[in-house]
Amino acid sequence: MSQFRQCPDTGLFFHKPAESLMKANAVAGAVCLLIGGILGLLVILTRWPAVHLLPADAFYMVLTAHGITCLIFWIIFFEMAILYFAGSTLLRSRLATPRWAWAGFVLMIVGVISTLTAIFQGGSSVMMTSYVPMPAAPHFYLGLILFAVGALIGCFVFLGTLVVAKNEKTYEGSIPLVTFGALTACIIAIFTIASGAEILIPTFLWSVGYISHIDAAMYRVIWWALGHSSQQINVSAHVAVWYLIAGVLFGARPMSEKVSRAAYLLYILFLQLASAHHLLTDPGISSDWKIFNTSYAMYLAVLASMIHGLTVPGAIEVAQRNKGLTNGMFEWLRKAPWGNPVFSGMFISLIGFGFLGGISGVVMGTEQISIIIHNTIYVPGHFHATVVVGTTLAWMALTYLLIPVLFRRKMILPGLAKWQPYLFGGGMSIVAIFHMAAGTLGVARRHWDMGFAGNPLGFEYPGTAYLLMGIAGVGGVIAVIGGAAYLLITVGSLLFGEKLDASAGILQSFGVPLADSVYSTEKPERLPMAPAEAVEGHGDSGFEAPGTFVLAMVLLVSFVVYYFINWKYLSEVWPLS
Amino acid sequence: MADETSTQDAPEEKVPVMQQIIDNPFLLLFLGIALPTVFYTLWGVMEVATIPVAP
Ligand code: HEM
Ligand SMILES: [Cu+2]
């Protein structure tokens, strides 16, 4: 008989085995973030020209480990927790086959250990992209494959839970929007992992000698179906987290469920095609393929992101205005709970993702102007805005929400927590902006020494480039402090936070269920149909939420200006006239 | 509590096609795999595979 507990503060239901899985995955993710963050500090201190910390070989090893640990391990562990939360808790359903979910978890852990061992043994400094014909040790690929299989099991457990919930009628009507967002993430994840299998299994076989040759161009095409799509899992999932937080903190209802769902549908259909933007400069693939996949398809996906970027703050605005914060354009925003890290984290994530990540992403995805910044430090600048300010900060905000609800502990150091999103989001935004600026001057990514000391083919960057990289270094240190604060607060709360439930001991923080008496075998009441929508007829949403409308216009204008600046740069690259 | 009527309990009102699509996770899964597989992966792989080998 399945057992549930209901959170006395929020009313959320937790299925006992699902709860343990959420905890275990979230904690495993945090451990990965700890490792990845320390490595990130080493990387940024090396790319800070005045510090130039690591020697060359260590730099490439550490950079490989940093990319993989943060981007793949931290984010996907946490995503598993989100899938179980969105599938089980939000649908008030038991989790399908918890045993399989645990098997997946174990595979993921083994995968992490295997890949990191390979990297730190030194023979696998192939960067996160592991392009052939650069060879890595077999257990480098094997670890990634095991991790992916584990994650795939998690995806199927989520889909299975949807089926269980439907059959057992745990909800009325359609699944909630946040669960729909998780479903979108899950679908993209399945495509991602399938693509990963297509390319990493042959590469593994190549590394042990069963296959003699893997074509480099072929590798890149299929690898990027993994590399890009995996980022779109994050986008779908962190947008779902934005909706969730807006709903929990403000009681905000999406301005139009229909529009938001349609935007997710655009993600499902088109987001993955944009993988082609990583191959814009590759020979051997036609412009037809590049243009179809990056223009027509990508812009539909970008449109979807703009819809989410509009409806999430719009929903908050409507909810705030309904509470009487109606003065002027922005009272609703000024009087938002900026001292609550759940809100500030979520909102900085949204703004950082939209303004820094979104604008630079479209520029990089445009075939002609992408070439100016291809393979420069601009690229890490861009994706630290999306995947760190955007996704990572959203995960952090969600963690603050979950410490009392899921872990039943009170958060420690609330004063520090107040500042944490600003430190992390602010520091990382500095990294993103100044790396992008340095990249525009041509500073290479994945490069140990921008001074080319002692190289026969040297190159002099302007002094500004050094300055920009130095400022990015300062931003990186601030971000690392913010990241450390997050880990201190979360781990500290799990260990020492005031217990909100008498049985919430230390083991319970890491996955052991609470005392039996907390759970009951009674089925949760069926989740009622979502109440009527906040705004009927989405055509006039600009008027229901004028502040958001203004924000969106600012975004649009910034984008257009920046876009044309880049075309101007392009025209100056070859001063032929 | 699963009962046999669960698949046919909403015929009172015609469910719009769009909503039927959106409410069907496995159809979405199919679309989300098929589209990128055809337009990105297969098409891209064909292009790389048909590059003539240097003599
Ligand atoms: C905590 C502070 C962090 C700092 C200071 C930092 C800094 C950096 C720097 C300087 C680079 C290398 C640039 C280069 O030479 O190419 C880099 C690469 C990278 N970072 Fe971070 N990072 C941080 C956090 C993160 C997080 C949280 C993620 C993922 C969620 C992440 C994902 C990546 C990836 C994927 C790469 C590329 C690796 C490659 O080129 O193979 N970073 N980071
Ligand atoms: Cu991409």
PDB file of C-alpha atoms and ligand atoms in Angstrom, chain A residues 224 227-229 231-232 271 274-278 298 364 382, ligand 2:
ATOM      1  CA  TRP A 224      25.546  18.193 -30.812  1.00  0.00           C
ATOM      2  CA  GLY A 227      25.111  18.701 -26.454  1.00  0.00           C
ATOM      3  CA  HIS A 228      22.533  21.238 -27.487  1.00  0.00           C
ATOM      4  CA  SER A 229      19.397  19.320 -26.601  1.00  0.00           C
ATOM      5  CA  GLN A 231      20.614  22.426 -22.589  1.00  0.00           C
ATOM      6  CA  GLN A 232      17.043  22.514 -23.730  1.00  0.00           C
ATOM      7  CA  LEU A 271      14.047  23.391 -29.771  1.00  0.00           C
ATOM      8  CA  ALA A 274      18.612  24.369 -33.136  1.00  0.00           C
ATOM      9  CA  SER A 275      21.458  21.971 -32.306  1.00  0.00           C
ATOM     10  CA  ALA A 276      22.629  22.986 -35.746  1.00  0.00           C
ATOM     11  CA  HIS A 277      23.814  26.346 -34.475  1.00  0.00           C
ATOM     12  CA  HIS A 278      26.887  24.637 -33.072  1.00  0.00           C
ATOM     13  CA  MET A 298      15.136  28.052 -33.979  1.00  0.00           C
ATOM     14  CA  MET A 364      25.329  33.240 -31.889  1.00  0.00           C
ATOM     15  CA  HIS A 382      26.829  33.116 -23.220  1.00  0.00           C
TER      16      HIS A 382
HETATM   17 CU    CU C   2      23.022  25.054 -28.419  1.00  0.00          CU
END
